[in-house]
PDB file of C-alpha atoms in Angstrom:
ATOM      1  CA  UNK A 823      14.774 -16.245  15.563  1.00 83.00           C
ATOM      2  CA  UNK A 824      15.983 -19.509  14.042  1.00 89.00           C
ATOM      3  CA  UNK A 825      19.337 -21.197  13.701  1.00 91.00           C
ATOM      4  CA  UNK A 826      19.157 -21.217   9.889  1.00 93.00           C
ATOM      5  CA  UNK A 827      18.734 -17.436   9.806  1.00 92.00           C
ATOM      6  CA  UNK A 828      21.612 -16.890  12.236  1.00 92.00           C
ATOM      7  CA  UNK A 829      23.941 -19.124  10.204  1.00 94.00           C
ATOM      8  CA  UNK A 830      22.956 -17.325   6.990  1.00 95.00           C
ATOM      9  CA  UNK A 831      23.773 -13.952   8.570  1.00 94.00           C
ATOM     10  CA  UNK A 832      27.104 -15.227   9.892  1.00 93.00           C
ATOM     11  CA  UNK A 833      28.049 -16.574   6.448  1.00 94.00           C
ATOM     12  CA  UNK A 834      26.921 -13.459   4.574  1.00 94.00           C
ATOM     13  CA  UNK A 835      29.903 -11.578   3.010  1.00 94.00           C
ATOM     14  CA  UNK A 836      27.968  -8.310   3.143  1.00 94.00           C
ATOM     15  CA  UNK A 837      27.746  -6.505   6.517  1.00 92.00           C
ATOM     16  CA  UNK A 838      24.347  -7.111   8.134  1.00 94.00           C
ATOM     17  CA  UNK A 839      22.457  -4.787  10.493  1.00 93.00           C
ATOM     18  CA  UNK A 840      19.830  -6.475  12.667  1.00 90.00           C
ATOM     19  CA  UNK A 841      16.815  -4.211  13.238  1.00 88.00           C
ATOM     20  CA  UNK A 842      13.883  -6.336  14.400  1.00 82.00           C
ATOM     21  CA  UNK A 843      11.920  -3.306  15.597  1.00 74.00           C
ATOM     22  CA  UNK A 844      11.281  -4.233  19.252  1.00 67.00           C
ATOM     23  CA  UNK A 845      13.790  -2.622  21.582  1.00 62.00           C
ATOM     24  CA  UNK A 846      13.014  -4.936  24.496  1.00 67.00           C
ATOM     25  CA  UNK A 847      13.327  -8.149  22.447  1.00 73.00           C
ATOM     26  CA  UNK A 848      16.548  -9.944  21.476  1.00 80.00           C
ATOM     27  CA  UNK A 849      16.892 -12.597  18.767  1.00 85.00           C
ATOM     28  CA  UNK A 850      19.709 -14.883  17.671  1.00 89.00           C
ATOM     29  CA  UNK A 851      20.179 -12.605  14.669  1.00 88.00           C
ATOM     30  CA  UNK A 852      21.149  -9.722  17.007  1.00 88.00           C
ATOM     31  CA  UNK A 853      24.166 -11.676  18.326  1.00 90.00           C
ATOM     32  CA  UNK A 854      25.571 -12.749  14.925  1.00 93.00           C
ATOM     33  CA  UNK A 855      24.909  -9.549  12.951  1.00 93.00           C
ATOM     34  CA  UNK A 856      27.663  -6.978  12.436  1.00 92.00           C
ATOM     35  CA  UNK A 857      25.547  -4.299  14.099  1.00 90.00           C
ATOM     36  CA  UNK A 858      22.276  -4.172  15.997  1.00 89.00           C
ATOM     37  CA  UNK A 859      19.736  -1.325  15.862  1.00 87.00           C
ATOM     38  CA  UNK A 860      16.542  -0.999  17.900  1.00 86.00           C
ATOM     39  CA  UNK A 861      14.401  -0.069  14.858  1.00 85.00           C
ATOM     40  CA  UNK A 862      14.750  -0.015  11.037  1.00 86.00           C
ATOM     41  CA  UNK A 863      14.843   3.801  11.135  1.00 85.00           C
ATOM     42  CA  UNK A 864      17.713   3.725  13.622  1.00 85.00           C
ATOM     43  CA  UNK A 865      19.504   1.207  11.378  1.00 85.00           C
ATOM     44  CA  UNK A 866      19.255   3.609   8.451  1.00 84.00           C
ATOM     45  CA  UNK A 867      20.710   6.408  10.578  1.00 82.00           C
ATOM     46  CA  UNK A 868      23.619   4.194  11.715  1.00 81.00           C
ATOM     47  CA  UNK A 869      24.500   3.035   8.196  1.00 81.00           C
ATOM     48  CA  UNK A 870      24.155   6.347   6.357  1.00 81.00           C
ATOM     49  CA  UNK A 871      26.291   9.261   7.516  1.00 74.00           C
ATOM     50  CA  UNK A 872      24.569  12.591   7.992  1.00 74.00           C
ATOM     51  CA  UNK A 873      25.464  15.674   5.999  1.00 77.00           C
ATOM     52  CA  UNK A 874      26.785  17.403   9.118  1.00 81.00           C
ATOM     53  CA  UNK A 875      29.169  14.488   9.813  1.00 79.00           C
ATOM     54  CA  UNK A 876      30.534  14.534   6.250  1.00 79.00           C
ATOM     55  CA  UNK A 877      30.980  18.326   6.336  1.00 84.00           C
ATOM     56  CA  UNK A 878      32.781  18.034   9.685  1.00 86.00           C
ATOM     57  CA  UNK A 879      35.129  15.390   8.245  1.00 84.00           C
ATOM     58  CA  UNK A 880      35.895  17.593   5.235  1.00 87.00           C
ATOM     59  CA  UNK A 881      36.519  20.610   7.473  1.00 89.00           C
ATOM     60  CA  UNK A 882      38.872  18.584   9.700  1.00 90.00           C
ATOM     61  CA  UNK A 883      40.748  17.231   6.674  1.00 90.00           C
ATOM     62  CA  UNK A 884      41.056  20.736   5.229  1.00 90.00           C
ATOM     63  CA  UNK A 885      42.496  22.115   8.481  1.00 89.00           C
ATOM     64  CA  UNK A 886      44.996  19.261   8.769  1.00 92.00           C
ATOM     65  CA  UNK A 887      46.001  19.695   5.131  1.00 91.00           C
ATOM     66  CA  UNK A 888      46.640  23.415   5.649  1.00 89.00           C
ATOM     67  CA  UNK A 889      48.708  22.730   8.751  1.00 91.00           C
ATOM     68  CA  UNK A 890      50.746  20.103   6.904  1.00 91.00           C
ATOM     69  CA  UNK A 891      51.401  22.452   3.997  1.00 89.00           C
ATOM     70  CA  UNK A 892      52.515  25.257   6.277  1.00 89.00           C
ATOM     71  CA  UNK A 893      54.811  22.875   8.140  1.00 90.00           C
ATOM     72  CA  UNK A 894      56.319  21.588   4.889  1.00 88.00           C
ATOM     73  CA  UNK A 895      56.807  25.140   3.622  1.00 88.00           C
ATOM     74  CA  UNK A 896      58.567  26.152   6.828  1.00 87.00           C
ATOM     75  CA  UNK A 897      60.845  23.129   6.620  1.00 86.00           C
ATOM     76  CA  UNK A 898      61.683  23.807   2.993  1.00 82.00           C
ATOM     77  CA  UNK A 899      62.320  27.490   3.615  1.00 78.00           C
ATOM     78  CA  UNK A 900      64.616  26.693   6.533  1.00 79.00           C
ATOM     79  CA  UNK A 901      66.631  24.240   4.444  1.00 76.00           C
ATOM     80  CA  UNK A 902      66.935  26.657   1.559  1.00 72.00           C
ATOM     81  CA  UNK A 903      67.923  29.495   3.847  1.00 70.00           C
ATOM     82  CA  UNK A 904      70.596  27.374   5.467  1.00 70.00           C
ATOM     83  CA  UNK A 905      72.064  26.390   2.113  1.00 68.00           C
ATOM     84  CA  UNK A 906      71.936  29.951   0.758  1.00 64.00           C
ATOM     85  CA  UNK A 907      71.177  28.806  -2.761  1.00 62.00           C
ATOM     86  CA  UNK A 908      69.234  31.288  -4.877  1.00 63.00           C
ATOM     87  CA  UNK A 909      68.148  28.592  -7.226  1.00 68.00           C
ATOM     88  CA  UNK A 910      66.434  26.860  -4.365  1.00 63.00           C
ATOM     89  CA  UNK A 911      64.030  29.786  -4.022  1.00 67.00           C
ATOM     90  CA  UNK A 912      62.891  29.265  -7.582  1.00 72.00           C
ATOM     91  CA  UNK A 913      62.582  25.581  -6.890  1.00 74.00           C
ATOM     92  CA  UNK A 914      60.569  26.423  -3.786  1.00 72.00           C
ATOM     93  CA  UNK A 915      58.250  28.594  -5.815  1.00 79.00           C
ATOM     94  CA  UNK A 916      57.780  25.724  -8.214  1.00 82.00           C
ATOM     95  CA  UNK A 917      57.082  23.359  -5.345  1.00 82.00           C
ATOM     96  CA  UNK A 918      54.630  25.841  -3.890  1.00 82.00           C
ATOM     97  CA  UNK A 919      52.859  26.050  -7.252  1.00 83.00           C
ATOM     98  CA  UNK A 920      52.682  22.273  -7.375  1.00 84.00           C
ATOM     99  CA  UNK A 921      51.394  22.281  -3.824  1.00 82.00           C
ATOM    100  CA  UNK A 922      48.651  24.734  -4.663  1.00 82.00           C
ATOM    101  CA  UNK A 923      47.803  22.649  -7.700  1.00 86.00           C
ATOM    102  CA  UNK A 924      47.577  19.535  -5.547  1.00 86.00           C
ATOM    103  CA  UNK A 925      45.456  21.444  -3.050  1.00 85.00           C
ATOM    104  CA  UNK A 926      43.067  22.469  -5.837  1.00 85.00           C
ATOM    105  CA  UNK A 927      42.980  18.914  -7.109  1.00 86.00           C
ATOM    106  CA  UNK A 928      42.304  17.521  -3.636  1.00 86.00           C
ATOM    107  CA  UNK A 929      39.643  20.172  -3.073  1.00 85.00           C
ATOM    108  CA  UNK A 930      37.927  19.142  -6.306  1.00 86.00           C
ATOM    109  CA  UNK A 931      38.139  15.455  -5.383  1.00 86.00           C
ATOM    110  CA  UNK A 932      36.787  16.122  -1.902  1.00 85.00           C
ATOM    111  CA  UNK A 933      33.868  18.111  -3.275  1.00 85.00           C
ATOM    112  CA  UNK A 934      33.143  15.433  -5.861  1.00 86.00           C
ATOM    113  CA  UNK A 935      33.352  12.674  -3.233  1.00 86.00           C
ATOM    114  CA  UNK A 936      31.152  14.722  -0.918  1.00 83.00           C
ATOM    115  CA  UNK A 937      28.478  15.092  -3.599  1.00 86.00           C
ATOM    116  CA  UNK A 938      28.635  11.381  -4.402  1.00 87.00           C
ATOM    117  CA  UNK A 939      28.321  10.457  -0.720  1.00 86.00           C
ATOM    118  CA  UNK A 940      25.342  12.781  -0.382  1.00 86.00           C
ATOM    119  CA  UNK A 941      23.673  11.300  -3.469  1.00 87.00           C
ATOM    120  CA  UNK A 942      24.253   7.754  -2.211  1.00 87.00           C
ATOM    121  CA  UNK A 943      22.940   8.717   1.222  1.00 85.00           C
ATOM    122  CA  UNK A 944      19.822  10.294  -0.265  1.00 86.00           C
ATOM    123  CA  UNK A 945      19.146   7.198  -2.385  1.00 87.00           C
ATOM    124  CA  UNK A 946      19.550   4.911   0.609  1.00 87.00           C
ATOM    125  CA  UNK A 947      17.250   7.054   2.725  1.00 86.00           C
ATOM    126  CA  UNK A 948      14.620   7.119  -0.035  1.00 86.00           C
ATOM    127  CA  UNK A 949      14.895   3.340  -0.458  1.00 85.00           C
ATOM    128  CA  UNK A 950      14.559   2.834   3.297  1.00 81.00           C
ATOM    129  CA  UNK A 951      11.551   5.168   3.431  1.00 78.00           C
ATOM    130  CA  UNK A 952       9.914   3.352   0.514  1.00 79.00           C
ATOM    131  CA  UNK A 953      10.512  -0.003   2.182  1.00 76.00           C
ATOM    132  CA  UNK A 954       9.077   1.270   5.472  1.00 73.00           C
ATOM    133  CA  UNK A 955       6.026   2.730   3.734  1.00 70.00           C
ATOM    134  CA  UNK A 956       5.453  -0.565   1.901  1.00 67.00           C
ATOM    135  CA  UNK A 957       5.604  -2.396   5.260  1.00 66.00           C
ATOM    136  CA  UNK A 958       3.294   0.124   6.987  1.00 64.00           C
ATOM    137  CA  UNK A 959       0.161  -1.765   8.069  1.00 64.00           C
ATOM    138  CA  UNK A 960      -1.837   1.475   8.106  1.00 70.00           C
ATOM    139  CA  UNK A 961      -1.427   1.789   4.336  1.00 66.00           C
ATOM    140  CA  UNK A 962      -2.447  -1.844   3.822  1.00 71.00           C
ATOM    141  CA  UNK A 963      -5.455  -1.464   6.115  1.00 75.00           C
ATOM    142  CA  UNK A 964      -6.478   1.707   4.268  1.00 79.00           C
ATOM    143  CA  UNK A 965      -6.302  -0.055   0.905  1.00 79.00           C
ATOM    144  CA  UNK A 966      -8.230  -3.061   2.219  1.00 82.00           C
ATOM    145  CA  UNK A 967     -10.825  -0.762   3.787  1.00 82.00           C
ATOM    146  CA  UNK A 968     -11.312   1.052   0.489  1.00 87.00           C
ATOM    147  CA  UNK A 969     -11.711  -2.249  -1.359  1.00 88.00           C
ATOM    148  CA  UNK A 970     -14.253  -3.448   1.209  1.00 88.00           C
ATOM    149  CA  UNK A 971     -16.223  -0.210   0.919  1.00 88.00           C
ATOM    150  CA  UNK A 972     -16.234  -0.514  -2.878  1.00 89.00           C
ATOM    151  CA  UNK A 973     -17.355  -4.176  -2.631  1.00 89.00           C
ATOM    152  CA  UNK A 974     -20.124  -3.268  -0.174  1.00 88.00           C
ATOM    153  CA  UNK A 975     -21.340  -0.456  -2.433  1.00 88.00           C
ATOM    154  CA  UNK A 976     -21.308  -2.780  -5.469  1.00 89.00           C
ATOM    155  CA  UNK A 977     -23.154  -5.500  -3.528  1.00 89.00           C
ATOM    156  CA  UNK A 978     -25.785  -3.002  -2.310  1.00 89.00           C
ATOM    157  CA  UNK A 979     -26.220  -1.638  -5.836  1.00 89.00           C
ATOM    158  CA  UNK A 980     -26.567  -5.166  -7.264  1.00 90.00           C
ATOM    159  CA  UNK A 981     -29.057  -6.089  -4.537  1.00 90.00           C
ATOM    160  CA  UNK A 982     -31.179  -3.015  -5.290  1.00 90.00           C
ATOM    161  CA  UNK A 983     -31.137  -3.827  -8.992  1.00 90.00           C
ATOM    162  CA  UNK A 984     -32.142  -7.437  -8.311  1.00 90.00           C
ATOM    163  CA  UNK A 985     -34.942  -6.288  -6.017  1.00 91.00           C
ATOM    164  CA  UNK A 986     -36.228  -3.879  -8.670  1.00 90.00           C
ATOM    165  CA  UNK A 987     -36.131  -6.660 -11.271  1.00 90.00           C
ATOM    166  CA  UNK A 988     -37.898  -9.113  -8.958  1.00 90.00           C
ATOM    167  CA  UNK A 989     -40.504  -6.491  -8.050  1.00 90.00           C
ATOM    168  CA  UNK A 990     -41.218  -5.744 -11.708  1.00 89.00           C
ATOM    169  CA  UNK A 991     -41.543  -9.463 -12.504  1.00 88.00           C
ATOM    170  CA  UNK A 992     -43.799  -9.943  -9.489  1.00 88.00           C
ATOM    171  CA  UNK A 993     -46.027  -7.072 -10.643  1.00 85.00           C
ATOM    172  CA  UNK A 994     -46.266  -8.567 -14.153  1.00 84.00           C
ATOM    173  CA  UNK A 995     -47.135 -12.006 -12.819  1.00 85.00           C
ATOM    174  CA  UNK A 996     -49.663 -10.517 -10.399  1.00 81.00           C
ATOM    175  CA  UNK A 997     -51.312  -8.625 -13.250  1.00 78.00           C
ATOM    176  CA  UNK A 998     -51.443 -11.771 -15.405  1.00 76.00           C
ATOM    177  CA  UNK A 999     -52.794 -13.819 -12.512  1.00 75.00           C
ATOM    178  CA  UNK A1000     -55.433 -11.215 -11.797  1.00 72.00           C
ATOM    179  CA  UNK A1001     -56.507 -11.218 -15.447  1.00 69.00           C
ATOM    180  CA  UNK A1002     -56.773 -15.029 -15.471  1.00 66.00           C
ATOM    181  CA  UNK A1003     -58.426 -15.299 -12.047  1.00 67.00           C
ATOM    182  CA  UNK A1004     -61.979 -16.704 -12.099  1.00 65.00           C
ATOM    183  CA  UNK A1005     -62.899 -14.049  -9.542  1.00 65.00           C
ATOM    184  CA  UNK A1006     -62.734 -11.452 -12.342  1.00 66.00           C
ATOM    185  CA  UNK A1007     -65.441 -13.467 -14.128  1.00 66.00           C
ATOM    186  CA  UNK A1008     -67.578 -13.428 -11.002  1.00 66.00           C
ATOM    187  CA  UNK A1009     -67.319  -9.634 -10.936  1.00 67.00           C
ATOM    188  CA  UNK A1010     -69.188  -9.581 -14.265  1.00 67.00           C
ATOM    189  CA  UNK A1011     -72.209 -11.434 -12.785  1.00 65.00           C
ATOM    190  CA  UNK A1012     -71.236 -15.032 -13.350  1.00 73.00           C
ATOM    191  CA  UNK A1013     -71.254 -17.725 -10.599  1.00 76.00           C
ATOM    192  CA  UNK A1014     -69.455 -20.978  -9.836  1.00 78.00           C
ATOM    193  CA  UNK A1015     -71.593 -23.988  -8.967  1.00 79.00           C
ATOM    194  CA  UNK A1016     -70.037 -26.698  -6.812  1.00 80.00           C
ATOM    195  CA  UNK A1017     -71.324 -30.048  -5.668  1.00 81.00           C
ATOM    196  CA  UNK A1018     -71.269 -31.409  -2.129  1.00 79.00           C
ATOM    197  CA  UNK A1019     -67.717 -32.693  -2.671  1.00 78.00           C
ATOM    198  CA  UNK A1020     -66.575 -29.265  -3.797  1.00 77.00           C
ATOM    199  CA  UNK A1021     -66.193 -30.183  -7.455  1.00 82.00           C
ATOM    200  CA  UNK A1022     -67.264 -27.663 -10.060  1.00 80.00           C
ATOM    201  CA  UNK A1023     -70.493 -28.681 -11.838  1.00 77.00           C
ATOM    202  CA  UNK A1024     -70.405 -28.116 -15.576  1.00 75.00           C
ATOM    203  CA  UNK A1025     -73.308 -30.308 -16.628  1.00 75.00           C
ATOM    204  CA  UNK A1026     -76.847 -30.436 -15.199  1.00 75.00           C
ATOM    205  CA  UNK A1027     -76.644 -34.218 -15.219  1.00 74.00           C
ATOM    206  CA  UNK A1028     -73.930 -33.994 -12.551  1.00 75.00           C
ATOM    207  CA  UNK A1029     -76.501 -32.683 -10.019  1.00 76.00           C
ATOM    208  CA  UNK A1030     -79.654 -34.795 -10.166  1.00 77.00           C
ATOM    209  CA  UNK A1031     -82.494 -33.819  -7.802  1.00 80.00           C
ATOM    210  CA  UNK A1032     -82.471 -33.516  -4.856  1.00 79.00           C
ATOM    211  CA  UNK A1033     -78.748 -32.778  -4.855  1.00 79.00           C
ATOM    212  CA  UNK A1034     -77.350 -30.033  -2.620  1.00 81.00           C
ATOM    213  CA  UNK A1035     -75.220 -27.458  -4.376  1.00 81.00           C
ATOM    214  CA  UNK A1036     -73.234 -24.363  -3.454  1.00 82.00           C
ATOM    215  CA  UNK A1037     -73.197 -21.269  -5.583  1.00 77.00           C
ATOM    216  CA  UNK A1038     -70.169 -18.961  -5.272  1.00 78.00           C
ATOM    217  CA  UNK A1039     -70.742 -15.350  -6.196  1.00 75.00           C
ATOM    218  CA  UNK A1040     -68.369 -12.410  -6.488  1.00 69.00           C
ATOM    219  CA  UNK A1041     -69.240 -11.518  -2.881  1.00 76.00           C
ATOM    220  CA  UNK A1042     -70.474 -14.360  -0.701  1.00 79.00           C
ATOM    221  CA  UNK A1043     -72.236 -17.569  -1.730  1.00 79.00           C
ATOM    222  CA  UNK A1044     -75.557 -19.494  -1.699  1.00 82.00           C
ATOM    223  CA  UNK A1045     -76.651 -23.011  -0.792  1.00 83.00           C
ATOM    224  CA  UNK A1046     -79.451 -24.587  -2.827  1.00 83.00           C
ATOM    225  CA  UNK A1047     -81.243 -27.898  -3.468  1.00 82.00           C
ATOM    226  CA  UNK A1048     -81.813 -29.025  -7.078  1.00 79.00           C
ATOM    227  CA  UNK A1049     -85.491 -29.628  -7.812  1.00 79.00           C
ATOM    228  CA  UNK A1050     -85.212 -29.828 -11.574  1.00 74.00           C
ATOM    229  CA  UNK A1051     -82.219 -30.472 -13.824  1.00 67.00           C
ATOM    230  CA  UNK A1052     -83.892 -30.514 -17.178  1.00 69.00           C
ATOM    231  CA  UNK A1053     -82.014 -28.777 -19.962  1.00 61.00           C
ATOM    232  CA  UNK A1054     -82.920 -25.104 -20.380  1.00 57.00           C
TER     233      UNK A1054
END
């Protein structure tokens, strides 16, 4: 609905049919186009003649041609009869033969033209249908929906695979951590001795009497006071 479009349509050497697709709306293009249609489908019907219309035109032309031939034959026969010339009858027969030949030729041309018009009409209809199908939003939405479903399925599959990988790595790390945990040592009867500050005591000299110590066992712990730190 712009001036540039309207000027382009007005300057176009090819006939233009405006078919915006909204019957209640009017655009500038509707007033400069050669023909206006309410919808693209209606435009296709206006441009392309139907088979019934073409057959009716051929039938009408055939009837008129027969009437014209009969009229010409009557005129020729009347002239020949008035002149009374025998040779004219032979000439008339020759003219009639030529007329029949022309009729056959015209019949062949009409049939050939009819087939060509039908083929052109079919091609135009197929092209219009293809264009309409390509512009159909339902087809585009269906394709987009299928792509989204495929993307969602791929994302869910990738997420499950990542979760399985993370779970397996977590299980391996948990097993390694459990093997290296000092609590496993405590399960075998060992203990951890800590000073008052919570530091681990590794040497008896680090806890001179009467130092307070804490002993951590596999289950629970003990508090004790050092009375002797002589080497064992």
